[in-house]
Short mmCIF file of C-alpha atoms in Angstrom, two decimals:
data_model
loop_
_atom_site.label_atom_id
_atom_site.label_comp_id
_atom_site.label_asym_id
_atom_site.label_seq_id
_atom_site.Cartn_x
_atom_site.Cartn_y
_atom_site.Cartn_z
CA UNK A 1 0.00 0.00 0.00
CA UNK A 2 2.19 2.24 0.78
CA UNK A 3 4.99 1.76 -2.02
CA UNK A 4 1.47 2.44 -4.27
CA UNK A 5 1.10 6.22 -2.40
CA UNK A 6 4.83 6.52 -3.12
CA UNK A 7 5.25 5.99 -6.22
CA UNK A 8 1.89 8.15 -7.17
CA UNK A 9 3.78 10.86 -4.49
CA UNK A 10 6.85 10.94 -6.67
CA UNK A 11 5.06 11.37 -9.99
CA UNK A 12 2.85 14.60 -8.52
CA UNK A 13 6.50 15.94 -6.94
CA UNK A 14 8.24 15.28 -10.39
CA UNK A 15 5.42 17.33 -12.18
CA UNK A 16 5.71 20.45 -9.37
CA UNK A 17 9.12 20.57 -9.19
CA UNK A 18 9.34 20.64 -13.42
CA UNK A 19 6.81 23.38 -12.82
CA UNK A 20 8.39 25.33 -10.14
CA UNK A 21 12.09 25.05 -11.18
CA UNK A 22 14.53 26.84 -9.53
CA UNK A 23 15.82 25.40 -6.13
CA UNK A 24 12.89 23.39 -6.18
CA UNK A 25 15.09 21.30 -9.24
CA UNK A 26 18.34 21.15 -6.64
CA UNK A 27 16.14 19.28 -4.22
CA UNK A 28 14.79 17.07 -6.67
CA UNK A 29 18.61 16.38 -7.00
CA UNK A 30 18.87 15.57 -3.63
CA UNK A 31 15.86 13.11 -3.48
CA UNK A 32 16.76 11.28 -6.20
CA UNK A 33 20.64 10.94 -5.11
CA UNK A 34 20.12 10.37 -1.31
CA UNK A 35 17.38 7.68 -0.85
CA UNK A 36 18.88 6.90 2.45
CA UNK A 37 16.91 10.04 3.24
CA UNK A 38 13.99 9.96 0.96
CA UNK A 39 12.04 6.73 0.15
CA UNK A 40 13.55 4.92 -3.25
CA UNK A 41 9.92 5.67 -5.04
CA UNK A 42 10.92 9.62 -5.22
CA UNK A 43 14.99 8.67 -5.64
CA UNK A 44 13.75 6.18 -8.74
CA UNK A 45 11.05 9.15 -10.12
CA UNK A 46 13.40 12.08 -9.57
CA UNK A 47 16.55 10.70 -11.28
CA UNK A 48 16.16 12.43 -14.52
CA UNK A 49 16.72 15.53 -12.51
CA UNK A 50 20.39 14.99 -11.86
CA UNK A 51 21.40 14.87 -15.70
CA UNK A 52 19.51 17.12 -17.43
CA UNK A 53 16.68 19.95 -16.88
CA UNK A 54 15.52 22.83 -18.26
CA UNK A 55 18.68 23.93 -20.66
CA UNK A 56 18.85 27.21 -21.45
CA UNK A 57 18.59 29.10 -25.21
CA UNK A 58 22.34 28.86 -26.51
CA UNK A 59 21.67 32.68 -27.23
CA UNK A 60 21.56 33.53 -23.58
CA UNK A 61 24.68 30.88 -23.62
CA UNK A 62 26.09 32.84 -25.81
CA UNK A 63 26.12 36.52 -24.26
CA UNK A 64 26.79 35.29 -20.60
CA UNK A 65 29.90 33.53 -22.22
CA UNK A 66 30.97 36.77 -24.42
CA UNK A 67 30.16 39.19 -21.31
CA UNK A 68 31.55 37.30 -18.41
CA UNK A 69 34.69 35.54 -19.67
CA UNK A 70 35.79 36.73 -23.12
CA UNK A 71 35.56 40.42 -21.99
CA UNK A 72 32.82 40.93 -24.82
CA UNK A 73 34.92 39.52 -27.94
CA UNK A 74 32.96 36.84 -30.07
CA UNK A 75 33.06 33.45 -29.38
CA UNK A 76 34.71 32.81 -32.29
CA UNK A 77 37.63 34.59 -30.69
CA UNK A 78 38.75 32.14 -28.89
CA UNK A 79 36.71 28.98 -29.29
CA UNK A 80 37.23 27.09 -32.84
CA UNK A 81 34.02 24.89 -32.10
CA UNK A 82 31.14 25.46 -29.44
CA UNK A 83 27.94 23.01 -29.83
CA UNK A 84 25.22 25.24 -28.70
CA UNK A 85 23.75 21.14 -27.41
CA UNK A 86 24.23 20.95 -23.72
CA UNK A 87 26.43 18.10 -22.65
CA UNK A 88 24.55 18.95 -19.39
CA UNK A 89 21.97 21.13 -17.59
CA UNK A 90 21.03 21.64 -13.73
CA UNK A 91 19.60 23.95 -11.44
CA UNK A 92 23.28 26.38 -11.32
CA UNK A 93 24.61 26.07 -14.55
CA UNK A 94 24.43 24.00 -17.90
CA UNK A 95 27.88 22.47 -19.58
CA UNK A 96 28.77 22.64 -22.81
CA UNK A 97 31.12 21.25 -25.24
CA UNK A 98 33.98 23.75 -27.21
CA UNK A 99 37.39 23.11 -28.75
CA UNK A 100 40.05 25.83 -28.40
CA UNK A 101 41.97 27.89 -31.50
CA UNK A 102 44.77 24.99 -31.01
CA UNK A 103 42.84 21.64 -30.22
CA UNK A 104 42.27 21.79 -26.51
CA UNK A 105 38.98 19.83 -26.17
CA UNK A 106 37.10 21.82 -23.04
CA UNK A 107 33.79 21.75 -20.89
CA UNK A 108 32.31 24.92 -20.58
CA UNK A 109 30.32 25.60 -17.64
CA UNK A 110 27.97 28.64 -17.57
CA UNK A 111 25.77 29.94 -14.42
CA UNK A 112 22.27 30.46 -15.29
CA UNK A 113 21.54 34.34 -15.00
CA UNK A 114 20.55 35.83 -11.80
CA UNK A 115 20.11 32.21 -10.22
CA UNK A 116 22.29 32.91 -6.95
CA UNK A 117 19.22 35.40 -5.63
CA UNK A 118 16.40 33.06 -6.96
CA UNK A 119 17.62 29.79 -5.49
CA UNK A 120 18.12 31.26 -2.11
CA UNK A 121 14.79 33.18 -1.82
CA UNK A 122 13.51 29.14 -2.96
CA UNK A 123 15.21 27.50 -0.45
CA UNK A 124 14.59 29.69 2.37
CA UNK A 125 10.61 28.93 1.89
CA UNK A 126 11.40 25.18 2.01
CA UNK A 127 13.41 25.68 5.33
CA UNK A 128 10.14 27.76 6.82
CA UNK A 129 7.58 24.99 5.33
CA UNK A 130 10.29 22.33 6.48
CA UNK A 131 10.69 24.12 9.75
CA UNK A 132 6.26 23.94 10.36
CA UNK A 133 6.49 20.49 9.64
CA UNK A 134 8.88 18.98 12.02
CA UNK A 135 7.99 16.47 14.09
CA UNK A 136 5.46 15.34 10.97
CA UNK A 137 8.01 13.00 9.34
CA UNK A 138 10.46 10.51 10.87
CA UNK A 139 13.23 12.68 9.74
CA UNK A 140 13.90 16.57 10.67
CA UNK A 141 13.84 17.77 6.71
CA UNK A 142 14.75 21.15 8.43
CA UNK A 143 18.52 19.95 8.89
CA UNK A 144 18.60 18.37 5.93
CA UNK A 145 17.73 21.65 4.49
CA UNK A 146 20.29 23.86 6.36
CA UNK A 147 23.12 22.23 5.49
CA UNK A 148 21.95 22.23 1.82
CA UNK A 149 21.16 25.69 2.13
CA UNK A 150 25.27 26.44 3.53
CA UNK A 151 26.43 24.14 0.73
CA UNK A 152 24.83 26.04 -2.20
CA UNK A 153 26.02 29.31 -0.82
CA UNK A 154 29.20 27.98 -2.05
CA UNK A 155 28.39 26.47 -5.69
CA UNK A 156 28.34 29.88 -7.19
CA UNK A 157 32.13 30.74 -6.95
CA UNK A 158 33.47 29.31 -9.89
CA UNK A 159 36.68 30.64 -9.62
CA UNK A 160 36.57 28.89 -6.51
CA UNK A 161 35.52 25.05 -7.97
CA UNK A 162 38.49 25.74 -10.37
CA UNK A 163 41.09 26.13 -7.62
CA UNK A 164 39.54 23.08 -6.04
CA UNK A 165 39.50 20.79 -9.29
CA UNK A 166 43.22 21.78 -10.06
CA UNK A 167 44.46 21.17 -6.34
CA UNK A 168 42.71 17.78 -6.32
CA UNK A 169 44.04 16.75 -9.68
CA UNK A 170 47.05 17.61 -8.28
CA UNK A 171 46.55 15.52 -5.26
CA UNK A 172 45.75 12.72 -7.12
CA UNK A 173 49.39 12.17 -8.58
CA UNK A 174 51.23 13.57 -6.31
CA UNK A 175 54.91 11.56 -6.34
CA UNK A 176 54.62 9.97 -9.42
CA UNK A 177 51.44 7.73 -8.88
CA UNK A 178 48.93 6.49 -11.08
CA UNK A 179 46.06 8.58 -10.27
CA UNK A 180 43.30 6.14 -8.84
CA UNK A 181 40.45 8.62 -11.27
CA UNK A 182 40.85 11.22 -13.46
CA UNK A 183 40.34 14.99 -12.36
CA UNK A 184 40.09 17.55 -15.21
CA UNK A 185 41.94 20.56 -14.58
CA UNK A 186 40.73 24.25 -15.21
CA UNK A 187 42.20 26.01 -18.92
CA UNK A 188 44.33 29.05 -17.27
CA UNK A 189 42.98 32.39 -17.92
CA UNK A 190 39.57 31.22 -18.93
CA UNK A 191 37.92 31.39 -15.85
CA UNK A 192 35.35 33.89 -14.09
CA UNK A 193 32.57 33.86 -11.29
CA UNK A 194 29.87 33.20 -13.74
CA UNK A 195 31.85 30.66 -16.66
CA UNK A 196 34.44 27.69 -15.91
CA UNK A 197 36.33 26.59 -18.99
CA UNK A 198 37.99 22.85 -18.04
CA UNK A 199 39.22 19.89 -19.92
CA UNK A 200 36.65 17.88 -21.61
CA UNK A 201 35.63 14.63 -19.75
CA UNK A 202 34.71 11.62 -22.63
CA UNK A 203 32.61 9.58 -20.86
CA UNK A 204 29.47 8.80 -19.35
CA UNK A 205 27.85 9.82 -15.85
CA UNK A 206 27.29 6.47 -13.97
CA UNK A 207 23.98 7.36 -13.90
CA UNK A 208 23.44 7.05 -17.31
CA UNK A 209 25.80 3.91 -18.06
CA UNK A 210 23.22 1.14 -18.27
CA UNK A 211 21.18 3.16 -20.38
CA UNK A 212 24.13 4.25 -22.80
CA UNK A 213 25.06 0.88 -23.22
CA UNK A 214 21.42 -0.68 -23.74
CA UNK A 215 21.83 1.62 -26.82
CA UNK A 216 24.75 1.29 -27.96
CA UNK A 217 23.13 -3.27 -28.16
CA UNK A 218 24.66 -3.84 -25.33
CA UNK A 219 22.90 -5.57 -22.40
CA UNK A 220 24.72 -6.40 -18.72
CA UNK A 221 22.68 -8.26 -16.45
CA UNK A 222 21.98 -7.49 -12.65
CA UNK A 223 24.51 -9.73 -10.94
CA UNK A 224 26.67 -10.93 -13.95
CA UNK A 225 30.14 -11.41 -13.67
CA UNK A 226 30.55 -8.35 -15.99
CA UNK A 227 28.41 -6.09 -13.32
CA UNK A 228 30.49 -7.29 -10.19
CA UNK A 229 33.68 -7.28 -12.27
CA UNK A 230 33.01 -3.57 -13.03
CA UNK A 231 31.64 -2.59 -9.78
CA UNK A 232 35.03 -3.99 -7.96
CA UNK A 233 36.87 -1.53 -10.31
CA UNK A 234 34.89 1.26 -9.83
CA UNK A 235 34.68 0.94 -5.72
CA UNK A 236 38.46 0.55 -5.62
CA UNK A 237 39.33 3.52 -8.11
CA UNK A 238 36.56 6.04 -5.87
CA UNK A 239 38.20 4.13 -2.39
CA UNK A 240 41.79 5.24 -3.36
CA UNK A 241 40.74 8.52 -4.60
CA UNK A 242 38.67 9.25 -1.38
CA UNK A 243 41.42 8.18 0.77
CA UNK A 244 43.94 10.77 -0.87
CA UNK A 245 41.63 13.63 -0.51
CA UNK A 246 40.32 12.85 3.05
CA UNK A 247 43.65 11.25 5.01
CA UNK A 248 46.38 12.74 2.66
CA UNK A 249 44.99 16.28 1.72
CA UNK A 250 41.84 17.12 4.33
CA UNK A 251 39.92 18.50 1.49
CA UNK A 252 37.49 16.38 -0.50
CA UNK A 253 34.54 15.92 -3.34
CA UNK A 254 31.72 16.33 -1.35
CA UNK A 255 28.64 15.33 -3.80
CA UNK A 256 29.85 12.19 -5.36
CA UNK A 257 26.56 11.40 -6.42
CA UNK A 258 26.13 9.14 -9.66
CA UNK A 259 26.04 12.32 -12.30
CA UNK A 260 29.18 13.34 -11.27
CA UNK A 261 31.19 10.01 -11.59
CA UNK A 262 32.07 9.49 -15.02
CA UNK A 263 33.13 6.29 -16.71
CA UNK A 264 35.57 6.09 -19.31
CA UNK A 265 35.74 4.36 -22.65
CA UNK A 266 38.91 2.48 -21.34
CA UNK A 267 36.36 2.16 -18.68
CA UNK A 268 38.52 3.85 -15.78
CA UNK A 269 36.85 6.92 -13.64
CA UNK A 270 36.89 10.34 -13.52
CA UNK A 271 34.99 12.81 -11.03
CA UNK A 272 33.53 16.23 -12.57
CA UNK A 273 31.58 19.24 -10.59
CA UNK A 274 33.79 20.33 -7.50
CA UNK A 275 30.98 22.85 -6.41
CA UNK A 276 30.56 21.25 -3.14
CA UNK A 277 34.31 20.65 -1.48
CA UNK A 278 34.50 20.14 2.69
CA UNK A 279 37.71 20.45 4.82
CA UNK A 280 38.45 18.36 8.11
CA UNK A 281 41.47 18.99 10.38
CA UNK A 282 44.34 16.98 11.08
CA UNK A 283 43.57 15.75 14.15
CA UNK A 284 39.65 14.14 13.23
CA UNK A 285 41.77 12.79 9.89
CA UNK A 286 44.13 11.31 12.45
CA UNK A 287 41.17 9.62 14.53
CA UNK A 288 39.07 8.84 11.43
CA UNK A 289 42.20 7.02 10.08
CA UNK A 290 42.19 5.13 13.63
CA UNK A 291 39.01 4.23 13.24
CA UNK A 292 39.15 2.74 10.10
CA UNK A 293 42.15 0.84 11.04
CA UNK A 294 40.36 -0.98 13.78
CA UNK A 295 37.27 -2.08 11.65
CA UNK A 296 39.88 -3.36 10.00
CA UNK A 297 40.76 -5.43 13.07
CA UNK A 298 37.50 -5.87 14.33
CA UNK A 299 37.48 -9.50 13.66
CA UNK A 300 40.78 -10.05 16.20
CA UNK A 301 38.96 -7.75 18.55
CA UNK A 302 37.29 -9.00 22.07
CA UNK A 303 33.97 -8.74 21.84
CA UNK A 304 33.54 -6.20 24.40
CA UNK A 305 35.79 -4.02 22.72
CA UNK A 306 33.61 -3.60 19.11
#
């Protein structure tokens, strides 16, 4: 009965939220990425949301680009090819892809116009409506809210998410290794608040790879060897990476969710849109590094001890 009320829930929120855009499409994100919080009806409904909604005209594309990081010269300028296509679109921005005079393939990422006041007037009437409600679900929505509410404060610093990329990628080969996934850096000099010009990613968000390969006549069953084979690789390459950024550098990717891990033809990993970052000190790294070492050990643990 109740997975019935669910799923007829989810299709009504789907509907408003397309309606109401805005923030309203960020938490439609969330839902659909986090159904530890949400039940999987709405998460299942509300994944189209994390890929692609409401792209904007490539005119308005266009000028933002031209105004905010080519200092009003053409696009043409400085960009041999630009698909006015979206690879992309979300509640912030939308991501296109260019080519540079000289080959460099790019992503272009380009803030929607006057978003920044609109989502935060839209999310500060969920936290009052979240806020009436407590105490009316089994979860306090109005914390959940908060912290979203601090996290998107910092999404529309671009200039910011391309320090954070390029320290990262950094991270990630620091003395000589094989990076565990592939970080694109920022293009140098072709970055502003608004637009973020980065290397081009070629490959598809994990939420989209069954799909992609279902058209492409390919077919990989729940549970085949193919599936668990692929699934070891990808929870080792995200383990390693995690483990630089958290123990080694105290500054990590903080929405991994399954539009923003990429999978490569060669069929390695890469991790795109470092909006959301989060720092933690050396001493809880030192004490989260303990902890992990004795789950580790649990097993030669006394019981009393676990």
């Amino acid at each position: 009965e109740w997975k019935q009320v669910h799923t007829a829930g989810a299709v009504d929120l789907s509907n408003l939220i397309s309606k109401l855009k805005g923030f309203y499409v960020k938490c439609g994100q969330v839902i659909a990425t986090r159904s530890d919080l949400f039940p999987r009806e709405y998460s299942l409904e509300l994944a189209h949301m994390v890929d692609s909604v409401n792209p904007l005209p490539f005119t308005v594309i266009r000028e933002v680009v031209e105004h905010e990081l080519l200092g009003g010269l053409p696009l043409n300028k400085v960009f041999e090819r630009f698909d006015p296509e979206p690879l992309g679109s979300a509640s912030i921005a939308q991501v296109h892809y260019a080519r540079l005079h000289g080959g460099r393939e790019v992503a272009v990422k380009v803030q929607r116009p006057f978003v920044e006041p609109r989502l935060m007037n839209d999310i500060s009437v969920i936290k009052n409506f979240s806020y009436v409600t407590r105490g009316l679900f089994p979860l306090d929505y109005y914390v959940v809210f908060s912290e979203l509410e601090e996290q998107l404060q910092e999404e529309f610093d671009f200039i910011a998410e391309a320090d954070a990329m390029d320290r990262l990628a950094e991270a990630m080969q620091r003395g000589g290794r094989q990076p565990p996934v592939l970080i694109p850096r920022s293009v140098p000099g072709l970055t502003s608040q608004r637009v973020l010009c980065m290397d081009f990613v070629p490959g598809v968000p994990l939420s989209q790879l069954r799909a992609e390969l279902q058209r492409r006549g390919m077919e990989i069953q729940p549970g085949s060897l193919a599936e668990r084979t692929f699934g070891r690789g990808l929870l080792k390459a995200l383990t390693e990476a995690f483990a630089v950024m958290i123990f080694e550098e105290g500054f990590f990717h903080a929405d991994p969710h399954p539009g923003n891990v990429f999978v490569l033809p060669d069929s390695s990993i890469a991790l795109i849109d470092f909006g959301q970052t989060k720092r933690i000190g050396y001493n809880f790294r030192r004490q989260l590094a303990e902890l992990v070492l004795q789950i580790c050990s649990s097993d030669e643990l006394p019981e009393e001890e676990l």
